[in-house]
Amino acid sequence: DQQVKQNSPSLSVQEGRISILNCDYTNSMFDYFLWYKKYPAEGPTFLISISSIKDKNEDGRFTVFLNKSAKHLSLHIVPSQPGDSAVYFCAASAVQGAQKLVFGQGTRLTINP
Amino acid sequence: DTGVSQDPRHKITKRGQNVTFRCDPISEHNRLYWYRQTLGQGPEFLTYFQNEAQLEKSRLLSDRFSAERPKGSFSTLEIQRTEQGDSAMYLCASSLKGATEAFFGQGTRLTVV
C-alpha cells in the first residue's frame, strides 16, 4: 500500500522556468511533510518542510504548497537552475518530530539549458 | 566533515554470506535511523534508535536483520544469510530528538550474487 505517491517518474523543464513537482498521500494521520533532493551516489538531502497547520512554506527559490482536503502537496522551484537536476522525494510523518518518514517513489527532474 | 558517514560504500557478497554495515551519525544527534532503498522506489523505514535503545522495527526487518547502537554512538546493521532480494541501497540517517528532518549518509550499496 503506497501511502505517499509521486505519479510522475520524470519531469523536464527549461532553465529559468518554474518546476512543479507533485505528491499525493492517502493516510489522513500524516501531519508533517518534507521534500528531499537526491543526486546520484549521494544520500537524500533535506530541502524544505511544511506542517499541516500551514498551506504554504517558502525558502528562497523553493515553495511547498499543502492542500489537506485534497491530500496533495507540491514543490515549486522558480527559477529552475541546471543544478536542480536531481531526484526529488516527497516524505510524510504522522507528527512533527516523529521517528520515521514514509517516502514517495521519487520524481527525476531534468533542467535543460 | 561532520555529516553522517557510512561504511562500506559498496559491498558485493555471495548469497548465504553475512554482511555488516556501519553508520556514524552526526555527533550531537541522538536519533539514528536505517532505511532501505531499491531501484525506482523511495527509501523505506527499517528501524530507529534513540540513543542506544532500539525503539521501533519495521515489518520489513526479518529475523535475518539485526541492528545495534552500543553506547548510543555509531550503529551497525547486520544481515545474516543474505538473499538476492536483499540487494539494495542501505541508508542511515540521524536527527535531533524532536526534529523530523533527518540527515542522510551516502548509503551502502549491497549486491548479493
PDB file of C-alpha atoms in Angstrom:
ATOM      1  CA  ASP A   1       0.000   0.000   0.000  1.00  0.00           C
ATOM      2  CA  GLN A   2       1.701   3.144  -1.234  1.00  0.00           C
ATOM      3  CA  GLN A   3       0.724   5.817   1.278  1.00  0.00           C
ATOM      4  CA  VAL A   4       2.744   8.549  -0.433  1.00  0.00           C
ATOM      5  CA  LYS A   5       2.619   8.704  -4.213  1.00  0.00           C
ATOM      6  CA  GLN A   6       4.567  10.667  -6.761  1.00  0.00           C
ATOM      7  CA  ASN A   7       2.838   9.820 -10.001  1.00  0.00           C
ATOM      8  CA  SER A   8       5.317  11.479 -12.341  1.00  0.00           C
ATOM      9  CA  PRO A   9       8.542   9.452 -12.579  1.00  0.00           C
ATOM     10  CA  SER A  10      10.220  12.238 -14.518  1.00  0.00           C
ATOM     11  CA  LEU A  11       9.887  15.907 -15.408  1.00  0.00           C
ATOM     12  CA  SER A  12      11.838  18.034 -17.858  1.00  0.00           C
ATOM     13  CA  VAL A  13      11.883  21.833 -17.518  1.00  0.00           C
ATOM     14  CA  GLN A  14      13.734  24.581 -19.294  1.00  0.00           C
ATOM     15  CA  GLU A  15      16.248  26.590 -17.295  1.00  0.00           C
ATOM     16  CA  GLY A  16      14.690  29.722 -15.844  1.00  0.00           C
ATOM     17  CA  ARG A  17      11.149  28.347 -15.904  1.00  0.00           C
ATOM     18  CA  ILE A  18       9.115  27.018 -12.992  1.00  0.00           C
ATOM     19  CA  SER A  19       9.362  23.374 -11.962  1.00  0.00           C
ATOM     20  CA  ILE A  20       6.319  21.893 -10.224  1.00  0.00           C
ATOM     21  CA  LEU A  21       6.613  18.505  -8.544  1.00  0.00           C
ATOM     22  CA  ASN A  22       3.506  16.854  -7.170  1.00  0.00           C
ATOM     23  CA  CYS A  23       2.807  14.412  -4.362  1.00  0.00           C
ATOM     24  CA  ASP A  24      -0.378  12.746  -3.102  1.00  0.00           C
ATOM     25  CA  TYR A  25      -0.924  10.922   0.159  1.00  0.00           C
ATOM     26  CA  THR A  26      -3.642   8.657   1.471  1.00  0.00           C
ATOM     27  CA  ASN A  27      -3.049   8.498   5.227  1.00  0.00           C
ATOM     28  CA  SER A  28      -5.034  11.248   6.952  1.00  0.00           C
ATOM     29  CA  MET A  29      -2.818  10.808  10.032  1.00  0.00           C
ATOM     30  CA  PHE A  30       0.100  12.413   8.205  1.00  0.00           C
ATOM     31  CA  ASP A  31       0.720  15.804   9.721  1.00  0.00           C
ATOM     32  CA  TYR A  32       4.152  16.887   8.549  1.00  0.00           C
ATOM     33  CA  PHE A  33       5.599  16.792   5.054  1.00  0.00           C
ATOM     34  CA  LEU A  34       9.090  17.114   3.668  1.00  0.00           C
ATOM     35  CA  TRP A  35      10.892  17.241   0.346  1.00  0.00           C
ATOM     36  CA  TYR A  36      14.300  15.704  -0.157  1.00  0.00           C
ATOM     37  CA  LYS A  37      16.626  16.021  -3.131  1.00  0.00           C
ATOM     38  CA  LYS A  38      18.958  13.230  -4.189  1.00  0.00           C
ATOM     39  CA  TYR A  39      21.935  13.366  -6.528  1.00  0.00           C
ATOM     40  CA  PRO A  40      23.422  10.123  -7.930  1.00  0.00           C
ATOM     41  CA  ALA A  41      25.706   8.292  -5.498  1.00  0.00           C
ATOM     42  CA  GLU A  42      24.652  10.544  -2.614  1.00  0.00           C
ATOM     43  CA  GLY A  43      22.110  10.213   0.156  1.00  0.00           C
ATOM     44  CA  PRO A  44      18.914  12.301   0.153  1.00  0.00           C
ATOM     45  CA  THR A  45      19.360  15.920   1.250  1.00  0.00           C
ATOM     46  CA  PHE A  46      16.623  17.734   3.165  1.00  0.00           C
ATOM     47  CA  LEU A  47      15.171  20.604   1.155  1.00  0.00           C
ATOM     48  CA  ILE A  48      12.027  22.055   2.743  1.00  0.00           C
ATOM     49  CA  SER A  49       9.165  21.010   5.002  1.00  0.00           C
ATOM     50  CA  ILE A  50       5.644  22.046   5.930  1.00  0.00           C
ATOM     51  CA  SER A  51       3.371  21.409   8.862  1.00  0.00           C
ATOM     52  CA  SER A  52      -0.306  20.661   8.303  1.00  0.00           C
ATOM     53  CA  ILE A  53      -1.270  23.862  10.107  1.00  0.00           C
ATOM     54  CA  LYS A  54       0.140  25.788   7.157  1.00  0.00           C
ATOM     55  CA  ASP A  55      -0.724  25.749   3.482  1.00  0.00           C
ATOM     56  CA  LYS A  56       2.484  27.288   2.195  1.00  0.00           C
ATOM     57  CA  ASN A  57       6.131  27.451   3.165  1.00  0.00           C
ATOM     58  CA  GLU A  58       8.773  29.301   1.221  1.00  0.00           C
ATOM     59  CA  ASP A  59      12.557  29.153   1.295  1.00  0.00           C
ATOM     60  CA  GLY A  60      14.346  31.081  -1.404  1.00  0.00           C
ATOM     61  CA  ARG A  61      13.548  29.568  -4.789  1.00  0.00           C
ATOM     62  CA  PHE A  62      11.631  26.692  -3.201  1.00  0.00           C
ATOM     63  CA  THR A  63       7.983  26.819  -2.120  1.00  0.00           C
ATOM     64  CA  VAL A  64       5.899  23.930  -0.843  1.00  0.00           C
ATOM     65  CA  PHE A  65       2.106  24.075  -1.002  1.00  0.00           C
ATOM     66  CA  LEU A  66      -0.175  21.804   1.013  1.00  0.00           C
ATOM     67  CA  ASN A  67      -3.841  21.094   0.254  1.00  0.00           C
ATOM     68  CA  LYS A  68      -5.048  18.954   3.155  1.00  0.00           C
ATOM     69  CA  SER A  69      -8.552  18.445   1.831  1.00  0.00           C
ATOM     70  CA  ALA A  70      -7.153  17.025  -1.400  1.00  0.00           C
ATOM     71  CA  LYS A  71      -4.297  15.248   0.392  1.00  0.00           C
ATOM     72  CA  HIS A  72      -1.925  16.833  -2.078  1.00  0.00           C
ATOM     73  CA  LEU A  73       1.287  18.782  -1.864  1.00  0.00           C
ATOM     74  CA  SER A  74       3.525  20.326  -4.439  1.00  0.00           C
ATOM     75  CA  LEU A  75       7.027  21.738  -4.632  1.00  0.00           C
ATOM     76  CA  HIS A  76       7.625  24.778  -6.810  1.00  0.00           C
ATOM     77  CA  ILE A  77      11.129  25.727  -7.892  1.00  0.00           C
ATOM     78  CA  VAL A  78      11.493  29.093  -9.552  1.00  0.00           C
ATOM     79  CA  PRO A  79      13.579  29.930 -11.407  1.00  0.00           C
ATOM     80  CA  SER A  80      14.848  26.433 -12.201  1.00  0.00           C
ATOM     81  CA  GLN A  81      18.614  26.037 -12.492  1.00  0.00           C
ATOM     82  CA  PRO A  82      20.733  23.241 -14.010  1.00  0.00           C
ATOM     83  CA  GLY A  83      21.958  22.305 -10.506  1.00  0.00           C
ATOM     84  CA  ASP A  84      18.377  21.473  -9.582  1.00  0.00           C
ATOM     85  CA  SER A  85      18.547  18.374 -11.797  1.00  0.00           C
ATOM     86  CA  ALA A  86      18.115  15.513  -9.321  1.00  0.00           C
ATOM     87  CA  VAL A  87      15.563  13.042  -7.986  1.00  0.00           C
ATOM     88  CA  TYR A  88      13.065  14.646  -5.626  1.00  0.00           C
ATOM     89  CA  PHE A  89      11.325  12.649  -2.919  1.00  0.00           C
ATOM     90  CA  CYS A  90       8.236  13.660  -1.055  1.00  0.00           C
ATOM     91  CA  ALA A  91       8.018  12.297   2.510  1.00  0.00           C
ATOM     92  CA  ALA A  92       5.450  12.367   5.306  1.00  0.00           C
ATOM     93  CA  SER A  93       5.256  11.665   9.009  1.00  0.00           C
ATOM     94  CA  ALA A  94       2.392  11.313  11.438  1.00  0.00           C
ATOM     95  CA  VAL A  95       3.564  14.159  13.665  1.00  0.00           C
ATOM     96  CA  GLN A  96       6.345  16.684  13.625  1.00  0.00           C
ATOM     97  CA  GLY A  97       9.288  15.157  15.421  1.00  0.00           C
ATOM     98  CA  ALA A  98       8.097  11.653  14.628  1.00  0.00           C
ATOM     99  CA  GLN A  99      10.573   8.891  14.356  1.00  0.00           C
ATOM    100  CA  LYS A 100      10.088   7.752  10.799  1.00  0.00           C
ATOM    101  CA  LEU A 101       9.285   9.051   7.363  1.00  0.00           C
ATOM    102  CA  VAL A 102       7.204   7.485   4.599  1.00  0.00           C
ATOM    103  CA  PHE A 103       8.629   8.338   1.183  1.00  0.00           C
ATOM    104  CA  GLY A 104       7.151   8.534  -2.286  1.00  0.00           C
ATOM    105  CA  GLN A 105       8.808   6.857  -5.255  1.00  0.00           C
ATOM    106  CA  GLY A 106      10.569   9.989  -6.416  1.00  0.00           C
ATOM    107  CA  THR A 107      10.457  12.253  -9.485  1.00  0.00           C
ATOM    108  CA  ARG A 108      13.537  12.753 -11.639  1.00  0.00           C
ATOM    109  CA  LEU A 109      13.785  16.435 -12.545  1.00  0.00           C
ATOM    110  CA  THR A 110      15.927  17.464 -15.501  1.00  0.00           C
ATOM    111  CA  ILE A 111      16.618  21.124 -16.138  1.00  0.00           C
ATOM    112  CA  ASN A 112      17.523  21.796 -19.738  1.00  0.00           C
ATOM    113  CA  PRO A 113      19.770  24.758 -20.625  1.00  0.00           C
TER     114      PRO A 113
ATOM    115  CA  ASP B   1      33.270  16.693   7.588  1.00  0.00           C
ATOM    116  CA  THR B   2      30.655  16.282  10.311  1.00  0.00           C
ATOM    117  CA  GLY B   3      27.907  14.634   8.265  1.00  0.00           C
ATOM    118  CA  VAL B   4      26.558  11.092   8.522  1.00  0.00           C
ATOM    119  CA  SER B   5      29.191   8.577   7.474  1.00  0.00           C
ATOM    120  CA  GLN B   6      28.537   5.045   6.223  1.00  0.00           C
ATOM    121  CA  ASP B   7      30.975   2.235   5.598  1.00  0.00           C
ATOM    122  CA  PRO B   8      31.474   0.499   3.251  1.00  0.00           C
ATOM    123  CA  ARG B   9      30.087   2.405   0.291  1.00  0.00           C
ATOM    124  CA  HIS B  10      29.735  -0.752  -1.761  1.00  0.00           C
ATOM    125  CA  LYS B  11      29.528  -4.415  -0.817  1.00  0.00           C
ATOM    126  CA  ILE B  12      29.254  -7.420  -3.105  1.00  0.00           C
ATOM    127  CA  THR B  13      28.587 -10.708  -1.369  1.00  0.00           C
ATOM    128  CA  LYS B  14      27.596 -14.234  -2.255  1.00  0.00           C
ATOM    129  CA  ARG B  15      24.150 -15.481  -1.336  1.00  0.00           C
ATOM    130  CA  GLY B  16      24.164 -17.011   2.112  1.00  0.00           C
ATOM    131  CA  GLN B  17      27.001 -14.907   3.500  1.00  0.00           C
ATOM    132  CA  ASN B  18      26.636 -12.482   6.392  1.00  0.00           C
ATOM    133  CA  VAL B  19      27.333  -8.774   5.960  1.00  0.00           C
ATOM    134  CA  THR B  20      27.660  -5.891   8.406  1.00  0.00           C
ATOM    135  CA  PHE B  21      27.375  -2.192   7.700  1.00  0.00           C
ATOM    136  CA  ARG B  22      28.416   0.694   9.928  1.00  0.00           C
ATOM    137  CA  CYS B  23      26.921   4.140  10.369  1.00  0.00           C
ATOM    138  CA  ASP B  24      28.440   7.075  12.240  1.00  0.00           C
ATOM    139  CA  PRO B  25      25.787   9.743  12.834  1.00  0.00           C
ATOM    140  CA  ILE B  26      26.256  13.465  13.321  1.00  0.00           C
ATOM    141  CA  SER B  27      27.819  13.639  16.767  1.00  0.00           C
ATOM    142  CA  GLU B  28      25.135  15.595  18.630  1.00  0.00           C
ATOM    143  CA  HIS B  29      22.234  13.647  17.106  1.00  0.00           C
ATOM    144  CA  ASN B  30      20.607  11.199  19.491  1.00  0.00           C
ATOM    145  CA  ARG B  31      18.288   9.603  16.915  1.00  0.00           C
ATOM    146  CA  LEU B  32      19.531   7.197  14.272  1.00  0.00           C
ATOM    147  CA  TYR B  33      17.538   5.544  11.507  1.00  0.00           C
ATOM    148  CA  TRP B  34      18.118   2.832   8.941  1.00  0.00           C
ATOM    149  CA  TYR B  35      16.289   2.879   5.617  1.00  0.00           C
ATOM    150  CA  ARG B  36      16.457   0.637   2.561  1.00  0.00           C
ATOM    151  CA  GLN B  37      16.037   1.862  -0.986  1.00  0.00           C
ATOM    152  CA  THR B  38      15.502  -0.353  -4.012  1.00  0.00           C
ATOM    153  CA  LEU B  39      15.638   0.724  -7.632  1.00  0.00           C
ATOM    154  CA  GLY B  40      12.840   3.083  -8.609  1.00  0.00           C
ATOM    155  CA  GLN B  41      11.498   3.385  -5.074  1.00  0.00           C
ATOM    156  CA  GLY B  42      11.869   5.828  -2.261  1.00  0.00           C
ATOM    157  CA  PRO B  43      13.636   4.922   0.977  1.00  0.00           C
ATOM    158  CA  GLU B  44      11.694   2.516   3.235  1.00  0.00           C
ATOM    159  CA  PHE B  45      11.998   2.714   7.005  1.00  0.00           C
ATOM    160  CA  LEU B  46      13.699  -0.249   8.671  1.00  0.00           C
ATOM    161  CA  THR B  47      14.463   0.669  12.261  1.00  0.00           C
ATOM    162  CA  TYR B  48      15.148   3.558  14.613  1.00  0.00           C
ATOM    163  CA  PHE B  49      17.241   4.208  17.731  1.00  0.00           C
ATOM    164  CA  GLN B  50      17.037   6.880  20.333  1.00  0.00           C
ATOM    165  CA  ASN B  51      20.444   6.853  21.994  1.00  0.00           C
ATOM    166  CA  GLU B  52      21.211   3.148  22.488  1.00  0.00           C
ATOM    167  CA  ALA B  53      17.602   1.973  22.612  1.00  0.00           C
ATOM    168  CA  GLN B  54      16.039   0.436  19.522  1.00  0.00           C
ATOM    169  CA  LEU B  55      12.518   1.813  19.707  1.00  0.00           C
ATOM    170  CA  GLU B  56      10.886   0.641  16.510  1.00  0.00           C
ATOM    171  CA  LYS B  57      11.404  -2.013  13.862  1.00  0.00           C
ATOM    172  CA  SER B  58       9.582  -2.279  10.567  1.00  0.00           C
ATOM    173  CA  ARG B  59       7.889  -5.482   9.483  1.00  0.00           C
ATOM    174  CA  LEU B  60      10.329  -5.300   6.566  1.00  0.00           C
ATOM    175  CA  LEU B  61      13.077  -6.231   9.008  1.00  0.00           C
ATOM    176  CA  SER B  62      13.083 -10.016   9.002  1.00  0.00           C
ATOM    177  CA  ASP B  63      14.771 -12.166  11.619  1.00  0.00           C
ATOM    178  CA  ARG B  64      17.900 -12.199   9.454  1.00  0.00           C
ATOM    179  CA  PHE B  65      18.381  -8.487  10.095  1.00  0.00           C
ATOM    180  CA  SER B  66      19.741  -7.088  13.330  1.00  0.00           C
ATOM    181  CA  ALA B  67      20.809  -3.587  14.242  1.00  0.00           C
ATOM    182  CA  GLU B  68      22.675  -2.288  17.245  1.00  0.00           C
ATOM    183  CA  ARG B  69      23.782   1.052  18.573  1.00  0.00           C
ATOM    184  CA  PRO B  70      26.086   0.400  21.513  1.00  0.00           C
ATOM    185  CA  LYS B  71      26.731   3.422  23.720  1.00  0.00           C
ATOM    186  CA  GLY B  72      24.368   5.483  21.604  1.00  0.00           C
ATOM    187  CA  SER B  73      27.029   6.471  19.098  1.00  0.00           C
ATOM    188  CA  PHE B  74      27.691   4.508  15.891  1.00  0.00           C
ATOM    189  CA  SER B  75      25.321   1.816  14.685  1.00  0.00           C
ATOM    190  CA  THR B  76      25.727  -1.462  12.835  1.00  0.00           C
ATOM    191  CA  LEU B  77      23.253  -3.273  10.624  1.00  0.00           C
ATOM    192  CA  GLU B  78      23.888  -6.978  10.088  1.00  0.00           C
ATOM    193  CA  ILE B  79      22.211  -9.180   7.529  1.00  0.00           C
ATOM    194  CA  GLN B  80      22.628 -12.902   8.024  1.00  0.00           C
ATOM    195  CA  ARG B  81      22.303 -15.499   5.271  1.00  0.00           C
ATOM    196  CA  THR B  82      21.917 -12.864   2.582  1.00  0.00           C
ATOM    197  CA  GLU B  83      19.425 -13.400  -0.242  1.00  0.00           C
ATOM    198  CA  GLN B  84      19.293 -11.807  -3.684  1.00  0.00           C
ATOM    199  CA  GLY B  85      16.256  -9.825  -2.571  1.00  0.00           C
ATOM    200  CA  ASP B  86      18.444  -8.065  -0.004  1.00  0.00           C
ATOM    201  CA  SER B  87      20.251  -6.249  -2.817  1.00  0.00           C
ATOM    202  CA  ALA B  88      19.531  -2.571  -2.223  1.00  0.00           C
ATOM    203  CA  MET B  89      20.948   0.711  -1.013  1.00  0.00           C
ATOM    204  CA  TYR B  90      21.016   0.814   2.796  1.00  0.00           C
ATOM    205  CA  LEU B  91      20.767   4.371   4.087  1.00  0.00           C
ATOM    206  CA  CYS B  92      21.497   5.626   7.559  1.00  0.00           C
ATOM    207  CA  ALA B  93      20.158   8.931   8.848  1.00  0.00           C
ATOM    208  CA  SER B  94      20.339  10.853  12.092  1.00  0.00           C
ATOM    209  CA  SER B  95      18.429  13.675  13.712  1.00  0.00           C
ATOM    210  CA  LEU B  96      17.985  15.569  16.932  1.00  0.00           C
ATOM    211  CA  LYS B  97      15.143  14.498  19.198  1.00  0.00           C
ATOM    212  CA  GLY B  98      12.033  16.461  18.272  1.00  0.00           C
ATOM    213  CA  ALA B  99      13.199  17.150  14.731  1.00  0.00           C
ATOM    214  CA  THR B 100      11.607  15.378  11.824  1.00  0.00           C
ATOM    215  CA  GLU B 101      14.257  16.477   9.357  1.00  0.00           C
ATOM    216  CA  ALA B 102      16.751  13.652   9.198  1.00  0.00           C
ATOM    217  CA  PHE B 103      20.200  13.911   7.657  1.00  0.00           C
ATOM    218  CA  PHE B 104      21.217  11.001   5.469  1.00  0.00           C
ATOM    219  CA  GLY B 105      24.549   9.380   4.778  1.00  0.00           C
ATOM    220  CA  GLN B 106      25.667   8.397   1.298  1.00  0.00           C
ATOM    221  CA  GLY B 107      24.475   4.843   1.770  1.00  0.00           C
ATOM    222  CA  THR B 108      25.916   1.360   1.386  1.00  0.00           C
ATOM    223  CA  ARG B 109      25.015  -0.366  -1.854  1.00  0.00           C
ATOM    224  CA  LEU B 110      24.678  -4.106  -1.303  1.00  0.00           C
ATOM    225  CA  THR B 111      24.737  -6.530  -4.209  1.00  0.00           C
ATOM    226  CA  VAL B 112      24.029 -10.195  -3.462  1.00  0.00           C
ATOM    227  CA  VAL B 113      25.169 -12.527  -6.226  1.00  0.00           C
TER     228      VAL B 113
END
